CSV table of C-alpha atoms in Angstrom, one decimal:
chain,number,residue,atom,x,y,z
A,1,MET,CA,-0.1,0.0,0.0
A,2,ASN,CA,1.3,3.2,-1.4
A,3,ARG,CA,1.1,6.8,1.5
A,4,GLN,CA,-1.9,8.0,-0.4
A,5,SER,CA,-3.7,5.2,-0.1
A,6,SER,CA,-3.0,4.6,3.7
A,7,VAL,CA,-4.1,8.2,4.5
A,8,HIS,CA,-6.9,7.9,2.4
A,9,PHE,CA,-7.5,4.3,4.0
A,10,ARG,CA,-7.2,6.0,7.8
A,11,ASP,CA,-9.6,8.9,6.4
A,12,SER,CA,-12.3,5.9,5.6
A,13,THR,CA,-12.6,4.2,8.8
A,14,LYS,CA,-12.6,7.7,10.7
A,15,PHE,CA,-15.5,9.0,9.0
A,16,PHE,CA,-16.9,5.3,9.8
A,17,TYR,CA,-16.3,5.4,13.3
A,18,LEU,CA,-17.8,8.9,13.2
A,19,LEU,CA,-20.8,8.0,11.7
A,20,ILE,CA,-21.6,4.5,14.1
A,21,ILE,CA,-21.3,7.1,16.9
A,22,VAL,CA,-23.7,9.8,15.0
A,23,VAL,CA,-26.2,6.9,14.6
A,24,VAL,CA,-26.0,5.2,18.1
A,25,ALA,CA,-26.5,8.5,19.4
A,26,ALA,CA,-29.4,9.3,17.4
A,27,ALA,CA,-31.1,5.7,18.6
A,28,THR,CA,-30.2,6.2,21.6
A,29,VAL,CA,-31.9,10.2,22.1
A,30,GLY,CA,-34.8,8.4,20.0
A,31,VAL,CA,-35.0,5.5,22.0
A,32,VAL,CA,-35.0,7.5,25.4
A,33,PHE,CA,-37.6,9.7,23.7
A,34,LEU,CA,-39.5,6.8,23.0
A,35,LEU,CA,-39.3,5.7,26.5
A,36,LYS,CA,-40.5,8.9,28.6
A,37,ASN,CA,-43.6,9.0,25.7
A,38,VAL,CA,-44.7,5.6,26.6
A,39,THR,CA,-44.3,6.6,30.3
A,40,ARG,CA,-46.3,9.7,30.0
A,41,ARG,CA,-48.8,7.6,28.5
A,42,LYS,CA,-48.7,4.8,30.9
A,43,GLU,CA,-49.1,7.4,33.3
A,44,GLU,CA,-52.3,9.1,31.3
A,45,ALA,CA,-53.9,6.0,31.2
A,46,LYS,CA,-53.7,5.6,34.6
A,47,GLN,CA,-55.2,8.8,35.9
A,48,HIS,CA,-57.8,8.8,33.7
A,49,VAL,CA,-60.6,9.7,36.7
A,50,PHE,CA,-60.4,13.4,37.9
A,51,ARG,CA,-62.9,13.7,40.8
A,52,VAL,CA,-64.0,17.5,40.2
A,53,ALA,CA,-67.4,16.7,41.9
A,54,GLU,CA,-69.0,14.6,44.3
A,55,VAL,CA,-71.3,11.7,43.7
A,56,THR,CA,-73.0,9.7,46.1
A,57,GLU,CA,-76.1,7.0,45.9
A,58,ASP,CA,-78.3,10.0,45.7
A,59,THR,CA,-76.6,11.5,42.6
A,60,ILE,CA,-79.1,10.8,39.7
A,61,ASP,CA,-78.3,13.2,37.5
A,62,PRO,CA,-75.7,11.9,34.9
A,63,VAL,CA,-74.4,15.5,34.3
A,64,VAL,CA,-73.0,15.5,37.5
A,65,TRP,CA,-71.2,12.0,36.9
A,66,GLY,CA,-70.1,13.3,33.3
A,67,LYS,CA,-67.9,15.6,35.5
A,68,ASN,CA,-65.8,13.2,37.0
A,69,TYR,CA,-66.4,10.4,33.9
A,70,PRO,CA,-66.8,12.9,30.8
A,71,ARG,CA,-65.6,10.0,28.0
A,72,GLN,CA,-67.9,8.0,29.3
A,73,TYR,CA,-70.7,10.4,29.7
A,74,ASP,CA,-70.1,11.6,26.0
A,75,GLY,CA,-70.9,7.9,24.8
A,76,TYR,CA,-73.8,7.7,27.2
A,77,ARG,CA,-74.9,11.3,25.6
A,78,ARG,CA,-74.8,9.7,22.1
A,79,THR,CA,-77.9,7.3,22.5
A,80,VAL,CA,-79.9,9.8,21.4
A,81,ASP,CA,-78.4,8.9,17.9
A,82,THR,CA,-80.7,7.4,15.3
A,83,GLU,CA,-79.5,4.2,13.4
A,84,ARG,CA,-81.0,1.9,11.8
A,85,THR,CA,-79.9,-1.6,10.9
A,86,ARG,CA,-81.6,-3.6,8.8
A,87,HIS,CA,-84.0,-5.8,11.1
A,88,GLY,CA,-84.1,-2.6,14.1
A,89,GLY,CA,-81.6,0.5,15.3
A,90,SER,CA,-82.7,3.2,17.6
A,91,ASP,CA,-85.1,4.4,14.9
A,92,ALA,CA,-88.5,4.6,16.6
A,93,PHE,CA,-90.6,3.3,13.5
A,94,ASN,CA,-94.2,1.9,14.0
A,95,LYS,CA,-94.0,-2.1,13.6
A,96,LEU,CA,-97.8,-2.1,12.8
A,97,GLU,CA,-97.3,0.3,9.6
A,98,GLU,CA,-94.4,-2.0,8.7
A,99,ASP,CA,-96.5,-5.7,9.4
A,100,PRO,CA,-100.1,-5.1,9.9
A,101,HIS,CA,-100.4,-8.9,10.9
A,102,TRP,CA,-99.2,-7.6,14.4
A,103,ARG,CA,-102.6,-5.6,14.3
A,104,GLU,CA,-104.5,-9.0,14.5
A,105,ILE,CA,-102.3,-10.6,16.6
A,106,PHE,CA,-102.5,-8.1,19.6
A,107,LYS,CA,-106.1,-7.3,18.7
A,108,GLY,CA,-108.1,-5.6,21.9
A,109,TYR,CA,-104.4,-5.2,23.8
A,110,ALA,CA,-102.6,-1.7,24.0
A,111,PHE,CA,-99.6,-3.1,21.7
A,112,GLY,CA,-102.2,-3.7,18.9
A,113,VAL,CA,-102.5,0.7,18.8
A,114,ASP,CA,-98.8,1.2,19.3
A,115,TYR,CA,-96.4,-0.6,18.6
A,116,ARG,CA,-92.7,1.2,18.3
A,117,GLU,CA,-89.1,-0.3,17.7
A,118,ASP,CA,-87.2,0.9,20.7
A,119,ARG,CA,-85.1,4.0,20.5
A,120,GLY,CA,-81.6,4.4,22.8
A,121,HIS,CA,-81.2,4.3,26.7
A,122,ALA,CA,-81.7,8.5,26.7
A,123,TYR,CA,-84.9,8.3,25.2
A,124,MET,CA,-86.6,5.5,27.5
A,125,LEU,CA,-88.1,7.7,30.1
A,126,SER,CA,-89.7,10.5,27.6
A,127,ASP,CA,-90.6,7.6,24.9
A,128,GLN,CA,-92.5,6.0,27.9
A,129,ASP,CA,-94.7,9.2,28.5
A,130,ILE,CA,-95.5,9.2,25.2
A,131,THR,CA,-96.4,6.2,23.8
A,132,GLU,CA,-100.5,5.3,23.3
A,133,ARG,CA,-100.0,2.3,25.7
A,134,ILE,CA,-100.0,4.1,28.8
A,135,LYS,CA,-103.2,6.0,27.3
A,136,ILE,CA,-105.0,3.3,26.3
A,137,VAL,CA,-104.4,0.8,29.5
A,138,ARG,CA,-104.0,2.2,33.0
A,139,GLN,CA,-100.4,1.3,33.8
A,140,PRO,CA,-98.4,0.6,37.4
A,141,GLY,CA,-95.8,2.2,38.5
A,142,ALA,CA,-94.1,-1.0,38.2
A,143,CYS,CA,-92.9,0.2,34.5
A,144,LEU,CA,-90.7,2.8,36.2
A,145,HIS,CA,-88.3,-0.1,37.4
A,146,CYS,CA,-86.8,0.0,34.2
A,147,HIS,CA,-87.3,2.8,32.2
A,148,SER,CA,-86.1,5.5,35.0
A,149,SER,CA,-83.6,5.7,37.6
A,150,VAL,CA,-85.8,4.8,40.3
A,151,LEU,CA,-83.5,3.8,43.4
A,152,SER,CA,-83.9,7.6,44.9
A,153,ALA,CA,-87.7,7.0,44.5
A,154,TYR,CA,-88.0,3.3,46.2
A,155,ARG,CA,-85.7,4.4,48.7
A,156,GLU,CA,-88.0,7.7,49.7
A,157,ALA,CA,-91.2,5.7,49.3
A,158,GLY,CA,-89.5,3.1,51.9
A,159,ILE,CA,-88.8,6.0,54.2
A,160,MET,CA,-92.4,6.8,54.4
A,161,ALA,CA,-93.5,3.3,54.7
A,162,GLY,CA,-91.6,3.6,57.9
A,163,ILE,CA,-87.9,1.9,57.3
A,164,PRO,CA,-85.5,3.6,59.3
A,165,ALA,CA,-83.6,6.1,57.3
A,166,ASP,CA,-80.2,5.5,57.9
A,167,GLU,CA,-77.6,4.0,55.5
A,168,ALA,CA,-77.7,0.5,57.5
A,169,HIS,CA,-81.2,0.0,56.1
A,170,ARG,CA,-80.6,1.6,52.6
A,171,GLN,CA,-81.4,-1.9,50.9
A,172,GLU,CA,-84.4,-2.6,52.8
A,173,GLN,CA,-85.7,0.4,52.3
A,174,ILE,CA,-85.3,0.1,48.4
A,175,MET,CA,-86.7,-3.6,48.6
A,176,LYS,CA,-90.2,-1.7,50.5
A,177,GLY,CA,-90.3,1.2,48.2
A,178,PHE,CA,-89.7,-1.0,45.1
A,179,GLU,CA,-93.1,-3.2,46.4
A,180,ILE,CA,-95.1,0.3,47.3
A,181,VAL,CA,-94.1,2.3,43.5
A,182,CYS,CA,-94.9,-0.9,41.8
A,183,ALA,CA,-98.6,-0.6,43.0
A,184,MET,CA,-99.1,3.2,42.5
A,185,PRO,CA,-100.8,4.2,38.9
A,186,TYR,CA,-98.5,5.2,36.9
A,187,ASP,CA,-99.1,8.9,36.5
A,188,GLU,CA,-98.5,9.2,40.3
A,189,ALA,CA,-95.4,7.2,40.2
A,190,ARG,CA,-93.9,9.1,37.5
A,191,LYS,CA,-94.0,12.4,39.5
A,192,MET,CA,-90.9,10.7,41.6
A,193,VAL,CA,-88.4,10.2,38.7
A,194,SER,CA,-87.1,12.7,36.8
A,195,HIS,CA,-84.8,10.9,34.8
A,196,PRO,CA,-84.2,7.7,32.4
A,197,VAL,CA,-81.4,5.0,33.1
A,198,SER,CA,-78.2,6.6,34.7
A,199,CYS,CA,-75.0,6.0,35.9
A,200,ILE,CA,-76.2,5.1,39.3
A,201,ASP,CA,-78.2,2.7,38.3
A,202,CYS,CA,-75.1,0.1,37.3
A,203,HIS,CA,-71.9,1.5,39.2
A,204,ASP,CA,-70.9,2.1,42.6
A,205,PRO,CA,-70.5,6.0,43.3
A,206,GLU,CA,-67.5,5.3,45.3
A,207,THR,CA,-65.6,2.5,43.8
A,208,MET,CA,-67.3,2.6,40.0
A,209,GLN,CA,-67.7,-1.0,40.8
A,210,LEU,CA,-70.5,-2.6,38.3
A,211,ARG,CA,-73.4,-3.8,40.2
A,212,VAL,CA,-77.0,-5.0,40.1
A,213,THR,CA,-79.4,-2.2,41.5
A,214,ARG,CA,-83.0,-3.3,40.2
A,215,PRO,CA,-85.2,-5.6,42.9
A,216,ALA,CA,-87.3,-7.8,40.7
A,217,PHE,CA,-83.4,-8.9,39.4
A,218,LEU,CA,-82.1,-9.3,42.6
A,219,ASN,CA,-85.4,-11.6,43.6
A,220,ALA,CA,-85.2,-13.3,40.3
A,221,ILE,CA,-81.7,-14.5,40.0
A,222,ARG,CA,-81.5,-15.7,44.0
A,223,GLU,CA,-84.9,-17.9,42.7
A,224,LEU,CA,-83.2,-19.0,39.7
A,225,ALA,CA,-79.8,-19.5,41.8
A,226,ARG,CA,-81.9,-22.3,43.7
A,227,SER,CA,-84.0,-23.8,41.1
A,228,ASP,CA,-82.3,-27.2,39.1
A,229,TYR,CA,-82.2,-25.0,35.9
A,230,PRO,CA,-78.4,-25.7,33.9
A,231,LEU,CA,-76.5,-22.3,34.6
A,232,PRO,CA,-72.8,-23.4,32.8
A,233,HIS,CA,-72.7,-19.6,31.4
A,234,LEU,CA,-72.6,-18.7,34.7
A,235,PRO,CA,-70.2,-20.1,36.7
A,236,SER,CA,-70.7,-18.3,40.2
A,237,ILE,CA,-73.9,-19.8,40.1
A,238,GLU,CA,-72.7,-23.2,39.5
A,239,ARG,CA,-69.9,-23.1,42.1
A,240,TRP,CA,-72.4,-21.5,44.8
A,241,ARG,CA,-74.8,-24.7,44.1
A,242,LYS,CA,-71.5,-26.9,44.4
A,243,ASP,CA,-70.5,-25.4,47.9
A,244,GLY,CA,-74.1,-26.8,49.1
A,245,LEU,CA,-76.5,-23.9,48.6
A,246,LYS,CA,-75.4,-21.9,51.4
A,247,GLY,CA,-77.2,-18.6,52.6
A,248,GLU,CA,-78.7,-16.8,49.5
A,249,TYR,CA,-77.0,-16.6,46.2
A,250,ASP,CA,-75.5,-12.7,46.2
A,251,VAL,CA,-75.3,-11.5,42.6
A,252,ASN,CA,-72.8,-8.2,44.1
A,253,ILE,CA,-71.0,-10.7,46.0
A,254,MET,CA,-70.4,-13.9,44.4
A,255,ALA,CA,-70.7,-13.0,40.5
A,256,THR,CA,-67.3,-12.5,38.5
A,257,ARG,CA,-66.6,-9.1,36.8
A,258,GLN,CA,-67.5,-10.5,33.5
A,259,GLU,CA,-71.1,-12.2,34.4
A,260,MET,CA,-71.5,-8.5,36.1
A,261,ARG,CA,-71.1,-7.5,32.3
A,262,SER,CA,-74.3,-9.3,31.6
A,263,PHE,CA,-76.2,-9.0,34.5
A,264,ALA,CA,-75.9,-4.9,34.5
A,265,CYS,CA,-78.0,-5.1,31.5
A,266,GLY,CA,-80.2,-8.3,32.2
A,267,GLN,CA,-81.3,-6.0,35.2
A,268,CYS,CA,-83.8,-4.6,32.4
A,269,HIS,CA,-83.2,-6.4,29.2
A,270,VAL,CA,-85.7,-9.7,30.1
A,271,GLU,CA,-89.1,-10.8,30.2
A,272,TYR,CA,-91.2,-10.0,33.0
A,273,TYR,CA,-94.9,-9.4,34.2
A,274,PHE,CA,-96.9,-7.8,36.6
A,275,LYS,CA,-97.5,-10.3,39.5
A,276,GLY,CA,-101.2,-10.3,41.7
A,277,GLU,CA,-102.9,-6.9,43.1
A,278,GLY,CA,-99.9,-5.1,43.8
A,279,LYS,CA,-98.7,-5.4,40.3
A,280,LEU,CA,-95.5,-6.3,41.7
A,281,LEU,CA,-92.7,-6.4,38.5
A,282,THR,CA,-91.4,-10.5,38.6
A,283,TYR,CA,-89.2,-12.2,36.0
A,284,PRO,CA,-90.5,-15.7,35.7
A,285,TRP,CA,-87.4,-17.5,35.8
A,286,ARG,CA,-88.5,-20.5,38.7
A,287,LYS,CA,-89.0,-23.0,36.4
A,288,GLY,CA,-85.9,-21.8,34.1
A,289,MET,CA,-85.4,-19.2,31.6
A,290,ARG,CA,-86.5,-20.8,28.2
A,291,VAL,CA,-90.1,-20.4,26.5
A,292,GLU,CA,-91.5,-23.3,27.5
A,293,GLN,CA,-90.6,-23.3,31.3
A,294,ILE,CA,-91.4,-19.2,31.1
A,295,GLU,CA,-95.0,-20.3,30.0
A,296,GLY,CA,-95.0,-23.3,32.2
A,297,TYR,CA,-94.8,-20.8,35.3
A,298,TYR,CA,-97.5,-18.5,33.5
A,299,ASP,CA,-99.7,-21.3,33.2
A,300,GLU,CA,-99.2,-22.2,36.9
A,301,MET,CA,-99.8,-18.7,38.3
A,302,GLY,CA,-103.0,-19.1,36.1
A,303,PHE,CA,-101.6,-15.5,34.2
A,304,LYS,CA,-102.5,-14.0,31.0
A,305,ASP,CA,-102.0,-10.4,30.1
A,306,TRP,CA,-105.3,-9.8,28.3
A,307,THR,CA,-107.9,-11.5,26.5
A,308,HIS,CA,-107.6,-11.9,22.7
A,309,LYS,CA,-110.6,-9.4,21.3
A,310,THR,CA,-111.3,-12.6,18.1
A,311,THR,CA,-110.7,-15.9,19.5
A,312,GLY,CA,-111.0,-15.4,23.4
A,313,ALA,CA,-107.5,-16.8,24.2
A,314,GLN,CA,-105.7,-15.9,27.4
A,315,ALA,CA,-103.0,-14.1,25.7
A,316,LEU,CA,-99.4,-13.6,26.7
A,317,LYS,CA,-97.3,-10.2,25.8
A,318,ALA,CA,-93.6,-11.0,25.5
A,319,GLN,CA,-91.6,-8.2,26.8
A,320,HIS,CA,-87.6,-7.9,26.0
A,321,PRO,CA,-86.4,-11.9,26.9
A,322,GLU,CA,-82.9,-10.7,25.3
A,323,PHE,CA,-81.2,-12.2,28.5
A,324,GLU,CA,-83.2,-15.5,28.6
A,325,MET,CA,-82.2,-15.8,24.8
A,326,TRP,CA,-78.7,-14.7,25.1
A,327,SER,CA,-78.5,-17.5,27.6
A,328,GLN,CA,-79.2,-19.9,25.1
A,329,GLY,CA,-76.6,-19.0,22.8
A,330,ILE,CA,-72.9,-19.6,21.8
A,331,HIS,CA,-71.4,-16.1,23.0
A,332,ALA,CA,-72.7,-16.7,26.3
A,333,ARG,CA,-71.7,-20.2,26.5
A,334,SER,CA,-68.3,-18.7,25.3
A,335,GLY,CA,-68.1,-16.5,28.2
A,336,VAL,CA,-68.8,-13.4,26.0
A,337,ALA,CA,-71.1,-11.2,28.1
A,338,CYS,CA,-73.5,-8.2,26.8
A,339,ALA,CA,-71.0,-5.6,27.5
A,340,ASP,CA,-68.5,-7.0,25.2
A,341,CYS,CA,-70.3,-6.2,22.3
A,342,HIS,CA,-72.6,-3.7,23.0
A,343,MET,CA,-70.2,-1.8,24.4
A,344,PRO,CA,-67.0,-2.9,23.8
A,345,TYR,CA,-63.6,-1.3,25.1
A,346,LYS,CA,-62.3,1.4,23.0
A,347,ARG,CA,-59.1,3.8,22.9
A,348,GLU,CA,-59.2,7.8,23.5
A,349,GLY,CA,-55.4,8.4,23.4
A,350,ALA,CA,-53.5,6.4,25.9
A,351,ILE,CA,-56.8,5.6,27.4
A,352,LYS,CA,-58.8,2.7,27.2
A,353,ILE,CA,-62.6,3.0,28.4
A,354,SER,CA,-66.0,0.9,27.9
A,355,ASP,CA,-67.9,2.8,24.9
A,356,HIS,CA,-71.5,3.6,26.6
A,357,HIS,CA,-72.6,4.1,23.6
A,358,VAL,CA,-74.8,1.3,23.9
A,359,ARG,CA,-75.8,-0.1,20.3
A,360,SER,CA,-76.3,-2.6,17.6
A,361,PRO,CA,-73.0,-4.1,17.0
A,362,LEU,CA,-73.6,-4.1,13.9
A,363,LEU,CA,-73.0,-0.4,13.9
A,364,ASN,CA,-69.4,-0.5,15.5
A,365,ILE,CA,-68.2,-4.2,13.9
A,366,SER,CA,-64.4,-3.3,14.1
A,367,ASN,CA,-64.4,-2.3,18.3
A,368,ALA,CA,-67.8,-4.9,18.9
A,369,CYS,CA,-66.6,-7.7,16.2
A,370,GLN,CA,-63.2,-7.9,15.1
A,371,THR,CA,-61.6,-8.2,18.5
A,372,CYS,CA,-62.6,-12.3,18.2
A,373,HIS,CA,-63.3,-12.6,15.2
A,374,HIS,CA,-60.4,-11.9,12.3
A,375,PHE,CA,-62.8,-11.3,9.2
A,376,SER,CA,-63.4,-8.3,7.5
A,377,GLU,CA,-66.4,-6.0,8.2
A,378,SER,CA,-68.1,-7.0,5.1
A,379,GLU,CA,-67.9,-10.7,5.6
A,380,LEU,CA,-68.9,-10.2,9.5
A,381,LYS,CA,-72.0,-7.9,8.7
A,382,ALA,CA,-73.0,-10.8,6.0
A,383,ARG,CA,-72.9,-13.2,8.8
A,384,VAL,CA,-75.0,-11.7,10.6
A,385,GLU,CA,-77.3,-10.6,8.3
A,386,LEU,CA,-78.0,-14.0,6.8
A,387,ILE,CA,-78.8,-15.7,10.4
A,388,GLN,CA,-81.2,-12.2,11.0
A,389,ASP,CA,-82.4,-12.8,7.6
A,390,ARG,CA,-83.3,-16.5,8.2
A,391,THR,CA,-85.1,-15.6,10.9
A,392,ARG,CA,-87.3,-12.7,10.0
A,393,GLU,CA,-88.1,-15.2,7.1
A,394,LEU,CA,-89.5,-17.6,9.2
A,395,MET,CA,-91.2,-15.3,11.5
A,396,GLY,CA,-93.2,-14.1,8.8
A,397,ARG,CA,-94.1,-17.6,8.0
A,398,ALA,CA,-95.2,-17.9,11.9
A,399,GLU,CA,-97.0,-15.1,11.9
A,400,VAL,CA,-99.0,-16.1,8.8
A,401,ALA,CA,-99.6,-19.5,10.5
A,402,VAL,CA,-101.1,-17.7,13.9
A,403,VAL,CA,-103.2,-15.5,11.8
A,404,ALA,CA,-105.0,-18.1,10.2
A,405,LEU,CA,-105.4,-19.7,13.3
A,406,ILE,CA,-107.2,-16.4,14.4
A,407,ARG,CA,-109.3,-16.0,11.3
A,408,ASP,CA,-110.5,-19.9,11.4
A,409,VAL,CA,-111.6,-19.3,15.3
A,410,GLN,CA,-113.7,-16.2,13.9
A,411,ARG,CA,-115.0,-18.1,11.5
A,412,ALA,CA,-116.1,-20.9,13.7
A,413,GLN,CA,-117.6,-18.8,16.3
A,414,GLU,CA,-119.4,-17.0,13.2
A,415,SER,CA,-121.0,-20.4,12.4
A,416,GLY,CA,-122.0,-21.1,15.6
A,417,ILE,CA,-119.6,-23.5,17.1
A,418,LEU,CA,-119.9,-22.9,20.8
A,419,THR,CA,-117.2,-21.1,22.8
A,420,GLU,CA,-116.5,-23.8,25.4
A,421,GLN,CA,-115.7,-26.6,22.4
A,422,LEU,CA,-113.3,-23.8,21.1
A,423,LYS,CA,-111.2,-24.1,24.3
A,424,ALA,CA,-108.5,-26.4,22.5
A,425,ALA,CA,-108.2,-24.3,19.9
A,426,GLN,CA,-107.4,-21.2,22.1
A,427,ASP,CA,-105.1,-23.1,23.9
A,428,LEU,CA,-102.7,-23.5,20.7
A,429,HIS,CA,-103.6,-19.7,20.1
A,430,ARG,CA,-101.9,-18.8,23.2
A,431,LYS,CA,-99.1,-21.3,23.0
A,432,SER,CA,-98.3,-20.3,19.2
A,433,GLN,CA,-98.5,-16.5,19.5
A,434,TRP,CA,-96.4,-16.6,22.9
A,435,ARG,CA,-93.4,-18.3,21.0
A,436,LEU,CA,-94.2,-16.4,18.1
A,437,ASP,CA,-93.9,-13.0,20.1
A,438,PHE,CA,-90.9,-14.4,22.5
A,439,VAL,CA,-88.7,-13.9,19.3
A,440,ALA,CA,-90.1,-11.1,17.5
A,441,ALA,CA,-89.8,-9.0,20.7
A,442,GLU,CA,-86.4,-10.2,21.7
A,443,ASN,CA,-84.0,-7.5,20.1
A,444,SER,CA,-81.5,-9.4,18.0
A,445,MET,CA,-83.6,-10.4,14.7
A,446,GLY,CA,-82.6,-14.3,16.4
A,447,PHE,CA,-78.7,-13.4,16.3
A,448,HIS,CA,-78.5,-13.7,19.9
A,449,SER,CA,-79.3,-17.3,19.6
A,450,PRO,CA,-80.0,-18.5,16.2
A,451,GLN,CA,-80.9,-22.5,16.8
A,452,GLU,CA,-83.0,-21.0,19.7
A,453,ALA,CA,-85.2,-18.8,17.7
A,454,ALA,CA,-85.8,-21.5,14.8
A,455,ARG,CA,-86.8,-24.1,17.3
A,456,ILE,CA,-89.0,-21.4,18.8
A,457,LEU,CA,-90.7,-20.3,15.8
A,458,GLY,CA,-91.1,-24.1,14.3
A,459,GLU,CA,-93.2,-24.7,17.7
A,460,ALA,CA,-95.1,-21.8,16.8
A,461,ILE,CA,-96.3,-22.7,13.0
A,462,ASP,CA,-96.8,-26.6,14.4
A,463,TYR,CA,-99.1,-25.4,17.5
A,464,ALA,CA,-101.0,-22.9,15.1
A,465,ARG,CA,-101.3,-25.5,12.6
A,466,GLN,CA,-102.7,-28.1,15.2
A,467,GLY,CA,-105.1,-25.0,16.1
A,468,GLN,CA,-106.3,-25.3,12.8
A,469,LEU,CA,-106.6,-28.8,12.6
A,470,GLU,CA,-109.1,-28.6,16.1
A,471,ILE,CA,-111.3,-26.2,14.1
A,472,LEU,CA,-111.3,-28.1,11.1
A,473,LYS,CA,-112.4,-31.2,13.6
A,474,LEU,CA,-115.6,-29.5,15.1
A,475,GLU,CA,-116.7,-28.4,11.7
A,476,THR,CA,-116.5,-31.6,10.4
A,477,VAL,CA,-118.7,-32.4,13.2
A,478,ALA,CA,-120.9,-30.0,13.0
A,479,ARG,CA,-121.9,-30.4,9.4
């Protein structure tokens, strides 16, 4: 190597080492900056609650809670949004206009006059104020159990009835007040509440832990736990049973957090009826949660919602059996809670929160479905809508069958067949219509449990056709 080449080599080596030093220094600065950023974001994530307002057991107004939990409150406020899916949503369309079969199915009952799709949580009290159903039929204060933030009203009524007014008796005040408010005329009880369901109905104001506050659910879940109905999707109840049914099953102490993410919704999204003269709101789960077990409970109680104006059947009206249908489905058996799909987690900056914009998962597929199902949004939407389309088609066949039975009974009456001879057909009308309505009133168009929905609708069609055969036998004998 000559002198000139040697000098050039030394210069290149110096430049190489200098470049390495610069790159390492830049990388070090970058890593330090990244670590500081990660640390800052983690600290932000820890400090997502700033208590700027006091919330207590008597804080009903969600605006006050929203000062401490603005992100969750923003979501709650958006439940006023009007968005429609193919078969439902939060658009208050009139189901009677969309499908006139229901006018005949509910003939003689308030739902035959006003049957609108439910809107979001923020509307649940104001929608009750304007529905024709409370004007046609004298409704009890029991309706407020799920349409309002009613705990303070229960407590006030309990104290007025003589339960000591101290904190130690708070639950006793609520349970007594629940009985009193249920029995009150709706118009009178309505004056005791001012907000639809609110933060306090699902959260402990001190710890923000999920909780169940609704007396009807507390009563029903204890009764269900004591039954022999299998509940593999509710492990805390199965453990309590295995441990020997000691004491009472206390959902707020024994349930897991994941179970509570369904129980909080199941407080209201259920089948129910008003029991006895006191109109005590009751969930009919003593025999189990399937449609025929609830029917068996009603049969045993001799309960009817109304007498069908055309057929004279002792008819039942299904309410909101979402919790019952979810309990029959694969998501429940897989440990997926209501909140996982209807209130999925989302990120706002560094903070992860539960989305309080409660709505159909079809309107939020990326957060609601793709966390578990690794398919495109269009594919997932197509799968859900295929299930719902098939359920709707089968439901349409069930509607035709039930209406055909109603018209056959009417024809038999007009031909002079005695009312007492129609008992079997009336009973089959009750059974078929109950099953049809159980699927129709449930807010998922069969998705919560597609096989169970198909089974129930198949039975609805079968019972309706059996009823028509009964009429045919009577007409044959009469000729």
